[in-house]
Amino acid sequence: MKIAFLQETVNQNIGIMYLSALLKQKGHECELFVKPLEKNNFLNAVTAYRPDIVGFSVMTGSHPWALHTAKRVKELLPSAFVIFGGPHPTYFPEVVQDPAIDGIARGEAEYSFPELAQRMQEGRDYLDVSGLWIKKNNAIYRNDVPMLVEDLSSLPHPDHLLYLKYVFFQNQTEIPFSTTRGCPFTCAFCYNHAKAKLYKGKGHFVRTRNVDDCISEMKKARTLYPRMRGVILQNDILGIDKKWVAEFSSLYADTIALPWFGSVRPDMIDEDLVKKLSHAKCFCLSMGVETGDEGLRERILCKRIPNDKYITASSLLHKYGIKVRTSNMFFLPGEDIEKAFMTVEFNRKMKTDFAWGYTLQPYPGTDIYEYSIKNGFLSSDFQFENIDPLGLTKYVIQVKDKNKIIVLHRLFQLAVRNNFVYGMLRFLVCIPPNPVFEMMYYYSLIVSYAEYHRVNMWRATFIAWSNYKETRNS
C-alpha cells in the first residue's frame, strides 16, 4: 500500500514518524507532503504519488485546513481512503461524518493504522479494527481503542527519513525525540485527563522508553542530520522517574553530549536532579507558569503549584547554568489587567530567560471549557473554528480590561526582558491595540524563537510565517 501523510506546518511530527516506521516495517510505502515546502503545487504532488491511503494528523483549530484539503484530495483521488488521526478526531470523533473522511483513528494509532493498511492490502474486512471509526455505506462502525503500547521500546525508532526528503529538514539543527508518553496530572486546560479516561483499563497511561533505546535513536539521528547540534525532548513532563533521569543523564553525557531542552514541573525539581541535568548538558528547561496569580492557577486551572516552588526551581536552574523558559496564558476566566500584570512581574522575579505568552484556548472536552461555558466566559456561539491552534493571537474568553490585556500580551516578552518597556507598560496598556504593538509582538516572538532554538533569524521567520499562514488558511 502507498500511504501519504499531509501536513501544513514545518515541524517534525513524531507520531507520524512512528507510524511510518511501523508501516514500512510491514512492507508498505510512505511519503510525506509538507505544504509550505512543496516547490510545485501541493495537491499536484500528492496526486502524482497516487496514494491508497491519505492521512492527516489533526489538532482542533487546524481542522479547517485538514477538512478543506481532504475535500480536494477526494475530488482528485476519489478511490483514496482518507483518514484523520491526532487530538481532534480523538476527542471529537463525529468529524468522521464529513463527506471527505472515510475513517478516523482515535488515540495512539500504532496498532490500528498498520492493521488497517494490512487488511486493505490483503482485501480483508477492516470495519472492526480497534481504535478506528470507519464510515461505509452511510453507516459508521465505532470501535473501542486498543490496549496501550506498554513497552515503548518495542516500537521501531521513528522514521526520520520521512522528513529528510526536504532540504529544510536536512538542515535541521535541533532534532525532536520522545522518551515518555502520558502525564499523571489533571490540569483543567489540558486534554490529558480526557485521554486517560479514554484509555481507562487499557494499560499504564504513563510510560517511559528505556534509556539505551533513546540513546540509540539519538546516535542514529546524528548520522542523518549533518547539522545536528541540539536535542529537544518532546515529553509531557521530565522528572517523574528520578532513577531514569539519573541513568539518562549519565549515558547522554558520555555519548551524545549536545545541549538539549525539555519540560519540567517546578515541584519535581531538587538540587540533585539539577546537578545531573547540568552534567548532561541541559541547556534550558520549560515550566508552565500559566499565571502569576496563585488563585487563578489553583482554582481555575487546577494546577496546584505555589509561586515559591517556581522561584526555588528557577534559582536552582540558574545556579547550575540552565536557562529557564516559561509558558504563560492570558485571557483566563476571571482575569483582569492587575492579574495580568502579576504574570509579568512574576516572570521578572523568576529572571525568566524565555517568557512565552499564549492566549488561553479552551478546547471543548477540557475542564476549562466546561467552566467557561457554565460561568459565561464563552459566548454561546463559540465554535471549534474559533480555536487558535498556535495560541498566539486569538482570544475567545470574555474578560474585563480586554484591550489592556491585549496590549500587555503583545508586549509581554519585551516587558519581562527589557526594563524600559516594563517601566512604560502601565502607560502603554492605556493605548488602544494597534499595528505597532502587533509588529513589536511578532518581532519579539521571532527573536525569542531564534535565541531559544539557536537558529538564525531567517529560519525563525520562515517557520513563524509558514505556520501562522497555513494554520489560518482553510
Short mmCIF file of C-alpha atoms in Angstrom, two decimals:
data_model
loop_
_atom_site.label_atom_id
_atom_site.label_comp_id
_atom_site.label_asym_id
_atom_site.label_seq_id
_atom_site.Cartn_x
_atom_site.Cartn_y
_atom_site.Cartn_z
CA MET A 1 0.00 0.00 0.00
CA LYS A 2 1.08 3.59 -0.65
CA ILE A 3 0.41 5.94 2.24
CA ALA A 4 0.67 9.73 2.03
CA PHE A 5 0.86 11.91 5.14
CA LEU A 6 -0.16 15.53 4.63
CA GLN A 7 0.64 18.45 6.93
CA GLU A 8 0.51 22.24 6.84
CA THR A 9 3.23 23.20 9.34
CA VAL A 10 7.02 22.96 9.11
CA ASN A 11 7.58 20.83 12.19
CA GLN A 12 8.52 17.18 12.64
CA ASN A 13 5.58 15.16 13.91
CA ILE A 14 6.94 12.25 15.94
CA GLY A 15 3.59 10.45 15.85
CA ILE A 16 3.67 10.34 12.05
CA MET A 17 7.30 9.22 12.14
CA TYR A 18 6.38 6.27 14.38
CA LEU A 19 3.52 5.26 12.07
CA SER A 20 5.75 5.46 9.01
CA ALA A 21 8.36 3.24 10.67
CA LEU A 22 5.74 0.62 11.55
CA LEU A 23 4.15 0.73 8.11
CA LYS A 24 7.49 0.40 6.32
CA GLN A 25 8.36 -2.49 8.63
CA LYS A 26 5.34 -4.31 7.16
CA GLY A 27 6.35 -3.55 3.59
CA HIS A 28 4.18 -0.51 2.90
CA GLU A 29 5.43 2.65 1.18
CA CYS A 30 5.13 6.03 2.92
CA GLU A 31 5.60 9.58 1.68
CA LEU A 32 5.21 12.94 3.39
CA PHE A 33 3.93 16.18 1.86
CA VAL A 34 4.52 19.42 3.77
CA LYS A 35 2.56 22.23 2.11
CA PRO A 36 4.96 25.18 2.66
CA LEU A 37 7.92 23.11 1.45
CA GLU A 38 6.46 21.84 -1.82
CA LYS A 39 8.07 23.80 -4.65
CA ASN A 40 5.33 22.84 -7.09
CA ASN A 41 1.61 22.68 -6.45
CA PHE A 42 0.99 20.82 -3.18
CA LEU A 43 -2.05 18.86 -4.35
CA ASN A 44 -0.44 18.07 -7.69
CA ALA A 45 2.45 16.45 -5.82
CA VAL A 46 0.04 14.37 -3.72
CA THR A 47 -1.97 13.35 -6.78
CA ALA A 48 1.15 12.33 -8.70
CA TYR A 49 2.10 9.97 -5.86
CA ARG A 50 -1.24 8.11 -6.28
CA PRO A 51 -1.62 7.05 -2.63
CA ASP A 52 -4.02 4.35 -1.49
CA ILE A 53 -4.36 5.98 1.95
CA VAL A 54 -4.10 9.68 2.79
CA GLY A 55 -3.53 10.50 6.45
CA PHE A 56 -3.81 13.75 8.40
CA SER A 57 -2.69 14.38 11.99
CA VAL A 58 -5.18 17.00 13.13
CA MET A 59 -5.33 19.40 16.06
CA THR A 60 -8.50 21.26 16.94
CA GLY A 61 -8.16 24.66 15.33
CA SER A 62 -6.17 23.38 12.39
CA HIS A 63 -9.01 21.06 11.36
CA PRO A 64 -10.48 23.55 8.83
CA TRP A 65 -7.29 23.23 6.75
CA ALA A 66 -7.38 19.44 7.02
CA LEU A 67 -11.07 19.26 6.06
CA HIS A 68 -10.62 21.61 3.11
CA THR A 69 -7.56 19.70 1.88
CA ALA A 70 -9.28 16.33 2.36
CA LYS A 71 -12.17 17.54 0.23
CA ARG A 72 -9.78 18.49 -2.58
CA VAL A 73 -7.96 15.17 -2.27
CA LYS A 74 -11.25 13.29 -2.59
CA GLU A 75 -12.09 15.24 -5.73
CA LEU A 76 -8.72 14.42 -7.27
CA LEU A 77 -8.31 10.87 -5.88
CA PRO A 78 -11.83 9.55 -5.27
CA SER A 79 -10.64 5.99 -4.55
CA ALA A 80 -8.10 7.03 -1.87
CA PHE A 81 -9.00 6.22 1.74
CA VAL A 82 -8.83 9.46 3.76
CA ILE A 83 -8.19 9.05 7.48
CA PHE A 84 -7.82 11.62 10.27
CA GLY A 85 -5.77 10.97 13.39
CA GLY A 86 -4.46 13.12 16.24
CA PRO A 87 -6.20 15.08 19.01
CA HIS A 88 -9.19 16.45 17.06
CA PRO A 89 -10.71 13.14 15.90
CA THR A 90 -9.72 11.51 19.20
CA TYR A 91 -11.91 13.85 21.23
CA PHE A 92 -14.42 14.80 18.53
CA PRO A 93 -14.86 11.56 16.59
CA GLU A 94 -18.10 12.68 14.95
CA VAL A 95 -15.90 14.55 12.46
CA VAL A 96 -15.95 11.21 10.62
CA GLN A 97 -19.36 12.26 9.29
CA ASP A 98 -17.70 14.80 6.99
CA PRO A 99 -18.13 13.62 3.37
CA ALA A 100 -14.37 13.84 2.70
CA ILE A 101 -13.42 11.46 5.52
CA ASP A 102 -13.53 7.66 5.30
CA GLY A 103 -12.25 6.93 8.80
CA ILE A 104 -10.61 8.28 11.92
CA ALA A 105 -8.03 6.86 14.34
CA ARG A 106 -8.64 7.65 18.00
CA GLY A 107 -5.73 7.94 20.44
CA GLU A 108 -2.43 6.20 19.77
CA ALA A 109 -2.54 4.56 16.35
CA GLU A 110 0.50 2.25 16.39
CA TYR A 111 -1.77 -0.80 16.44
CA SER A 112 -4.75 0.44 14.44
CA PHE A 113 -3.19 2.19 11.43
CA PRO A 114 -0.83 -0.63 10.34
CA GLU A 115 -3.68 -3.12 10.86
CA LEU A 116 -5.91 -1.05 8.57
CA ALA A 117 -3.26 -0.90 5.84
CA GLN A 118 -2.54 -4.63 6.09
CA ARG A 119 -6.19 -5.63 5.84
CA MET A 120 -6.78 -3.27 2.91
CA GLN A 121 -3.78 -4.71 1.08
CA GLU A 122 -4.99 -8.26 1.65
CA GLY A 123 -8.55 -7.40 0.65
CA ARG A 124 -9.91 -8.28 4.10
CA ASP A 125 -12.68 -6.53 6.00
CA TYR A 126 -11.41 -3.69 8.19
CA LEU A 127 -14.59 -2.38 9.76
CA ASP A 128 -13.78 -3.84 13.19
CA VAL A 129 -10.19 -2.59 13.61
CA SER A 130 -9.71 -1.43 17.20
CA GLY A 131 -9.21 2.31 17.57
CA LEU A 132 -10.86 3.16 14.26
CA TRP A 133 -14.22 4.61 13.35
CA ILE A 134 -14.97 3.65 9.75
CA LYS A 135 -17.69 5.09 7.52
CA LYS A 136 -19.13 2.81 4.86
CA ASN A 137 -22.45 2.76 3.02
CA ASN A 138 -23.84 5.58 5.18
CA ALA A 139 -23.07 3.60 8.36
CA ILE A 140 -20.38 4.37 10.93
CA TYR A 141 -18.58 1.47 12.61
CA ARG A 142 -17.32 2.64 16.01
CA ASN A 143 -14.56 0.56 17.59
CA ASP A 144 -13.10 0.97 21.07
CA VAL A 145 -9.44 1.96 21.42
CA PRO A 146 -6.95 -0.94 21.71
CA MET A 147 -4.64 -1.56 24.65
CA LEU A 148 -1.86 0.98 25.06
CA VAL A 149 1.64 0.15 23.87
CA GLU A 150 3.09 -0.82 27.24
CA ASP A 151 6.71 -1.15 26.14
CA LEU A 152 7.55 1.90 24.06
CA SER A 153 11.00 0.48 23.39
CA SER A 154 9.37 -2.39 21.48
CA LEU A 155 8.43 0.06 18.74
CA PRO A 156 10.85 0.73 15.88
CA HIS A 157 12.59 4.08 16.02
CA PRO A 158 10.63 6.94 14.43
CA ASP A 159 11.23 7.24 10.70
CA HIS A 160 13.38 10.38 10.43
CA LEU A 161 13.93 9.69 6.73
CA LEU A 162 10.30 10.61 6.12
CA TYR A 163 11.16 14.29 6.63
CA LEU A 164 14.62 14.23 5.10
CA LYS A 165 13.21 14.39 1.58
CA TYR A 166 13.16 18.16 2.20
CA VAL A 167 16.34 20.25 2.31
CA PHE A 168 14.72 22.29 5.07
CA PHE A 169 14.82 19.31 7.43
CA GLN A 170 18.22 18.17 6.21
CA ASN A 171 19.47 21.49 7.63
CA GLN A 172 17.68 20.97 10.93
CA THR A 173 19.96 21.73 13.88
CA GLU A 174 17.72 20.59 16.76
CA ILE A 175 16.10 17.19 16.49
CA PRO A 176 12.97 16.15 18.44
CA PHE A 177 12.76 12.90 20.39
CA SER A 178 10.09 11.41 22.60
CA THR A 179 11.11 9.41 25.68
CA THR A 180 7.82 9.25 27.61
CA ARG A 181 4.10 9.25 27.00
CA GLY A 182 1.33 10.37 29.29
CA CYS A 183 1.07 12.75 32.22
CA PRO A 184 -0.39 11.87 35.65
CA PHE A 185 -1.67 15.40 36.33
CA THR A 186 -5.11 16.84 35.57
CA CYS A 187 -4.70 20.50 34.63
CA ALA A 188 -8.04 21.97 33.56
CA PHE A 189 -6.75 23.31 30.23
CA CYS A 190 -5.17 20.05 29.04
CA TYR A 191 -6.62 17.03 27.25
CA ASN A 192 -4.54 14.56 29.27
CA HIS A 193 -7.30 13.79 31.74
CA ALA A 194 -9.72 13.11 28.87
CA LYS A 195 -7.19 10.81 27.20
CA ALA A 196 -6.61 8.97 30.48
CA LYS A 197 -10.37 8.33 30.72
CA LEU A 198 -10.44 7.09 27.13
CA TYR A 199 -7.76 4.52 27.99
CA LYS A 200 -9.05 3.51 31.41
CA GLY A 201 -8.39 -0.22 31.84
CA LYS A 202 -6.22 -0.28 28.71
CA GLY A 203 -2.80 -0.34 30.38
CA HIS A 204 -0.46 2.04 32.15
CA PHE A 205 -1.06 5.58 30.93
CA VAL A 206 2.39 6.99 31.84
CA ARG A 207 5.17 5.05 30.10
CA THR A 208 8.89 5.60 29.52
CA ARG A 209 11.28 4.18 26.93
CA ASN A 210 14.40 2.55 28.28
CA VAL A 211 17.46 4.76 28.25
CA ASP A 212 19.53 2.60 25.87
CA ASP A 213 16.76 2.75 23.27
CA CYS A 214 16.57 6.55 23.48
CA ILE A 215 20.32 6.97 23.15
CA SER A 216 20.41 4.52 20.25
CA GLU A 217 17.89 6.62 18.31
CA MET A 218 19.87 9.79 19.03
CA LYS A 219 23.09 8.19 17.78
CA LYS A 220 21.38 7.24 14.52
CA ALA A 221 19.99 10.75 14.18
CA ARG A 222 23.49 12.22 14.36
CA THR A 223 24.36 10.29 11.22
CA LEU A 224 21.22 11.54 9.44
CA TYR A 225 21.37 15.24 10.34
CA PRO A 226 24.82 16.67 9.48
CA ARG A 227 23.99 19.99 11.18
CA MET A 228 22.57 18.48 14.37
CA ARG A 229 23.76 20.40 17.40
CA GLY A 230 20.87 20.12 19.85
CA VAL A 231 18.16 17.79 21.14
CA ILE A 232 14.55 18.52 22.01
CA LEU A 233 12.78 16.11 24.37
CA GLN A 234 9.11 16.36 23.45
CA ASN A 235 7.78 14.86 26.67
CA ASP A 236 4.78 15.91 28.69
CA ILE A 237 7.00 16.11 31.75
CA LEU A 238 10.52 15.23 32.86
CA GLY A 239 11.49 14.05 36.31
CA ILE A 240 8.66 11.71 37.29
CA ASP A 241 11.12 8.82 37.43
CA LYS A 242 14.26 10.14 39.15
CA LYS A 243 16.13 6.87 38.60
CA TRP A 244 15.50 7.10 34.85
CA VAL A 245 16.69 10.73 34.79
CA ALA A 246 19.91 9.76 36.58
CA GLU A 247 20.61 6.91 34.16
CA PHE A 248 19.73 9.04 31.12
CA SER A 249 21.86 11.97 32.27
CA SER A 250 24.93 9.80 32.78
CA LEU A 251 24.69 7.94 29.48
CA TYR A 252 23.71 11.04 27.49
CA ALA A 253 26.71 12.98 28.83
CA ASP A 254 29.04 10.13 27.80
CA THR A 255 27.60 9.56 24.32
CA ILE A 256 25.59 12.44 22.85
CA ALA A 257 26.69 15.45 24.92
CA LEU A 258 24.74 18.03 22.91
CA PRO A 259 22.72 20.84 24.50
CA TRP A 260 19.12 19.80 24.99
CA PHE A 261 15.72 21.14 26.02
CA GLY A 262 12.80 19.64 27.93
CA SER A 263 9.81 20.40 30.14
CA VAL A 264 9.57 20.00 33.91
CA ARG A 265 7.28 20.82 36.81
CA PRO A 266 8.90 23.01 39.47
CA ASP A 267 7.63 20.81 42.29
CA MET A 268 9.70 17.92 40.88
CA ILE A 269 12.98 19.83 40.90
CA ASP A 270 15.64 19.41 43.58
CA GLU A 271 19.34 20.23 43.61
CA ASP A 272 20.49 16.66 43.00
CA LEU A 273 18.29 16.42 39.88
CA VAL A 274 19.50 19.78 38.56
CA LYS A 275 23.14 18.74 39.05
CA LYS A 276 22.55 15.63 36.95
CA LEU A 277 20.75 17.59 34.23
CA SER A 278 23.52 20.17 34.13
CA HIS A 279 26.13 17.41 33.81
CA ALA A 280 24.09 16.05 30.89
CA LYS A 281 24.42 19.36 29.00
CA CYS A 282 20.84 20.52 29.60
CA PHE A 283 20.64 23.97 28.03
CA CYS A 284 17.12 25.03 29.02
CA LEU A 285 14.05 23.70 30.82
CA SER A 286 10.50 24.89 30.28
CA MET A 287 7.99 25.32 33.10
CA GLY A 288 4.29 26.07 32.75
CA VAL A 289 3.73 29.11 34.96
CA GLU A 290 0.42 29.89 33.21
CA THR A 291 -0.28 32.87 35.50
CA GLY A 292 1.44 34.79 38.28
CA ASP A 293 -1.80 34.74 40.29
CA GLU A 294 -1.77 31.65 42.54
CA GLY A 295 -5.54 31.80 42.95
CA LEU A 296 -6.22 31.64 39.23
CA ARG A 297 -3.64 28.90 38.80
CA GLU A 298 -5.11 26.75 41.55
CA ARG A 299 -8.86 27.39 41.30
CA ILE A 300 -9.36 27.89 37.59
CA LEU A 301 -6.51 25.93 36.00
CA CYS A 302 -6.35 23.17 38.66
CA LYS A 303 -2.57 23.47 38.75
CA ARG A 304 -1.73 23.41 42.43
CA ILE A 305 1.83 24.67 42.48
CA PRO A 306 2.58 27.69 44.71
CA ASN A 307 4.70 30.56 43.45
CA ASP A 308 7.57 29.82 45.82
CA LYS A 309 8.14 26.47 44.07
CA TYR A 310 8.72 28.29 40.79
CA ILE A 311 11.11 30.77 42.41
CA THR A 312 13.11 27.97 44.03
CA ALA A 313 13.22 25.94 40.83
CA SER A 314 14.33 28.85 38.65
CA SER A 315 17.02 29.78 41.17
CA LEU A 316 18.40 26.23 41.16
CA LEU A 317 18.39 26.04 37.36
CA HIS A 318 20.18 29.34 37.03
CA LYS A 319 22.68 28.32 39.72
CA TYR A 320 23.77 25.39 37.55
CA GLY A 321 23.76 27.32 34.27
CA ILE A 322 20.44 26.04 32.91
CA LYS A 323 18.21 28.64 31.28
CA VAL A 324 14.53 28.95 32.17
CA ARG A 325 11.68 29.09 29.69
CA THR A 326 8.12 29.67 30.88
CA SER A 327 4.78 29.26 29.18
CA ASN A 328 2.14 31.72 30.34
CA MET A 329 -1.50 32.26 29.44
CA PHE A 330 -3.60 35.38 29.17
CA PHE A 331 -7.37 35.80 28.81
CA LEU A 332 -8.10 33.42 31.66
CA PRO A 333 -11.61 33.29 33.15
CA GLY A 334 -11.73 35.95 35.87
CA GLU A 335 -8.51 37.65 34.77
CA ASP A 336 -8.25 41.44 34.80
CA ILE A 337 -5.37 43.78 34.00
CA GLU A 338 -3.95 43.63 37.53
CA LYS A 339 -3.83 39.83 37.45
CA ALA A 340 -2.20 40.01 34.03
CA PHE A 341 0.44 42.39 35.45
CA MET A 342 1.13 39.80 38.16
CA THR A 343 2.22 37.37 35.43
CA VAL A 344 4.69 39.91 34.05
CA GLU A 345 6.08 40.71 37.48
CA PHE A 346 6.33 37.06 38.49
CA ASN A 347 8.35 36.21 35.39
CA ARG A 348 10.69 39.09 36.12
CA LYS A 349 11.07 37.80 39.68
CA MET A 350 11.96 34.37 38.28
CA LYS A 351 14.50 36.02 35.98
CA THR A 352 12.95 34.07 33.11
CA ASP A 353 15.20 33.81 30.07
CA PHE A 354 12.45 32.97 27.57
CA ALA A 355 8.96 34.10 28.62
CA TRP A 356 6.30 32.93 26.19
CA GLY A 357 2.78 34.32 26.47
CA TYR A 358 -0.11 32.41 24.91
CA THR A 359 -3.82 33.15 24.76
CA LEU A 360 -5.92 30.53 26.52
CA GLN A 361 -7.62 28.20 24.06
CA PRO A 362 -10.50 26.45 25.88
CA TYR A 363 -10.57 23.23 23.90
CA PRO A 364 -14.00 21.59 24.02
CA GLY A 365 -13.78 18.49 26.19
CA THR A 366 -11.46 20.07 28.76
CA ASP A 367 -12.49 21.19 32.23
CA ILE A 368 -11.63 24.82 31.46
CA TYR A 369 -14.08 24.74 28.55
CA GLU A 370 -16.88 23.45 30.74
CA TYR A 371 -16.10 26.02 33.41
CA SER A 372 -16.00 28.85 30.88
CA ILE A 373 -19.35 27.88 29.35
CA LYS A 374 -21.02 27.41 32.72
CA ASN A 375 -19.82 30.75 34.08
CA GLY A 376 -20.44 32.87 30.98
CA PHE A 377 -16.85 33.43 29.89
CA LEU A 378 -17.52 31.94 26.45
CA SER A 379 -20.23 33.18 24.13
CA SER A 380 -22.99 30.75 23.18
CA ASP A 381 -21.94 30.82 19.51
CA PHE A 382 -18.41 29.59 20.22
CA GLN A 383 -17.28 27.05 17.61
CA PHE A 384 -14.25 24.80 17.06
CA GLU A 385 -13.22 27.19 14.30
CA ASN A 386 -12.64 29.92 16.92
CA ILE A 387 -9.69 27.95 18.34
CA ASP A 388 -6.20 29.20 17.51
CA PRO A 389 -4.03 26.05 17.11
CA LEU A 390 -0.90 28.10 17.85
CA GLY A 391 -2.45 30.01 20.76
CA LEU A 392 -0.52 33.13 19.81
CA THR A 393 -3.02 35.81 18.85
CA LYS A 394 -6.70 34.90 19.00
CA TYR A 395 -8.56 35.17 22.30
CA VAL A 396 -12.02 33.77 22.94
CA ILE A 397 -12.54 34.16 26.70
CA GLN A 398 -14.52 37.25 27.69
CA VAL A 399 -12.52 39.23 30.25
CA LYS A 400 -12.54 42.59 31.97
CA ASP A 401 -9.99 45.10 30.61
CA LYS A 402 -9.88 43.28 27.27
CA ASN A 403 -8.00 45.94 25.30
CA LYS A 404 -5.45 46.50 28.04
CA ILE A 405 -4.76 42.75 28.30
CA ILE A 406 -4.36 42.55 24.50
CA VAL A 407 -1.63 45.21 24.66
CA LEU A 408 0.02 43.62 27.70
CA HIS A 409 0.05 40.24 25.96
CA ARG A 410 1.62 41.73 22.84
CA LEU A 411 4.35 43.41 24.89
CA PHE A 412 4.78 40.59 27.43
CA GLN A 413 8.11 39.17 26.25
CA LEU A 414 9.64 42.61 25.86
CA ALA A 415 8.39 43.72 29.29
CA VAL A 416 9.90 40.68 31.03
CA ARG A 417 13.33 41.21 29.50
CA ASN A 418 13.51 44.97 28.95
CA ASN A 419 13.47 47.38 31.89
CA PHE A 420 12.41 50.33 29.75
CA VAL A 421 9.38 48.54 28.27
CA TYR A 422 8.46 47.23 31.72
CA GLY A 423 8.69 50.74 33.18
CA MET A 424 6.41 52.08 30.45
CA LEU A 425 3.95 49.17 30.48
CA ARG A 426 1.23 50.73 32.66
CA PHE A 427 1.19 53.73 30.35
CA LEU A 428 1.32 51.62 27.18
CA VAL A 429 -1.67 49.43 28.10
CA CYS A 430 -3.83 52.58 28.12
CA ILE A 431 -3.16 52.98 24.38
CA PRO A 432 -5.65 51.03 22.22
CA PRO A 433 -4.35 47.94 20.38
CA ASN A 434 -2.69 48.95 17.13
CA PRO A 435 -0.42 47.68 14.31
CA VAL A 436 2.73 49.00 16.02
CA PHE A 437 2.14 46.77 19.06
CA GLU A 438 1.37 43.85 16.73
CA MET A 439 4.68 44.35 14.91
CA MET A 440 6.54 44.55 18.22
CA TYR A 441 4.85 41.31 19.28
CA TYR A 442 5.80 39.36 16.18
CA TYR A 443 9.34 40.71 16.31
CA SER A 444 9.74 39.60 19.94
CA LEU A 445 8.35 36.15 19.09
CA ILE A 446 10.81 35.62 16.26
CA VAL A 447 13.79 36.91 18.23
CA SER A 448 12.91 34.72 21.22
CA TYR A 449 12.37 31.66 18.98
CA ALA A 450 15.73 32.23 17.27
CA GLU A 451 17.56 32.58 20.60
CA TYR A 452 15.77 29.66 22.25
CA HIS A 453 16.30 27.27 19.35
CA ARG A 454 19.63 28.83 18.40
CA VAL A 455 18.76 29.30 14.74
CA ASN A 456 19.27 32.33 12.51
CA MET A 457 16.59 34.98 12.10
CA TRP A 458 15.81 33.89 8.54
CA ARG A 459 14.91 30.36 9.58
CA ALA A 460 12.95 31.57 12.62
CA THR A 461 10.99 34.00 10.43
CA PHE A 462 10.27 31.34 7.80
CA ILE A 463 8.96 28.90 10.43
CA ALA A 464 6.86 31.56 12.14
CA TRP A 465 5.35 32.87 8.92
CA SER A 466 4.68 29.42 7.40
CA ASN A 467 2.98 28.06 10.50
CA TYR A 468 0.98 31.24 11.06
CA LYS A 469 -0.17 31.47 7.43
CA GLU A 470 -1.07 27.83 6.92
CA THR A 471 -2.99 27.38 10.18
CA ARG A 472 -5.18 30.30 9.16
CA ASN A 473 -5.94 29.04 5.66
CA SER A 474 -8.98 26.87 5.08
#
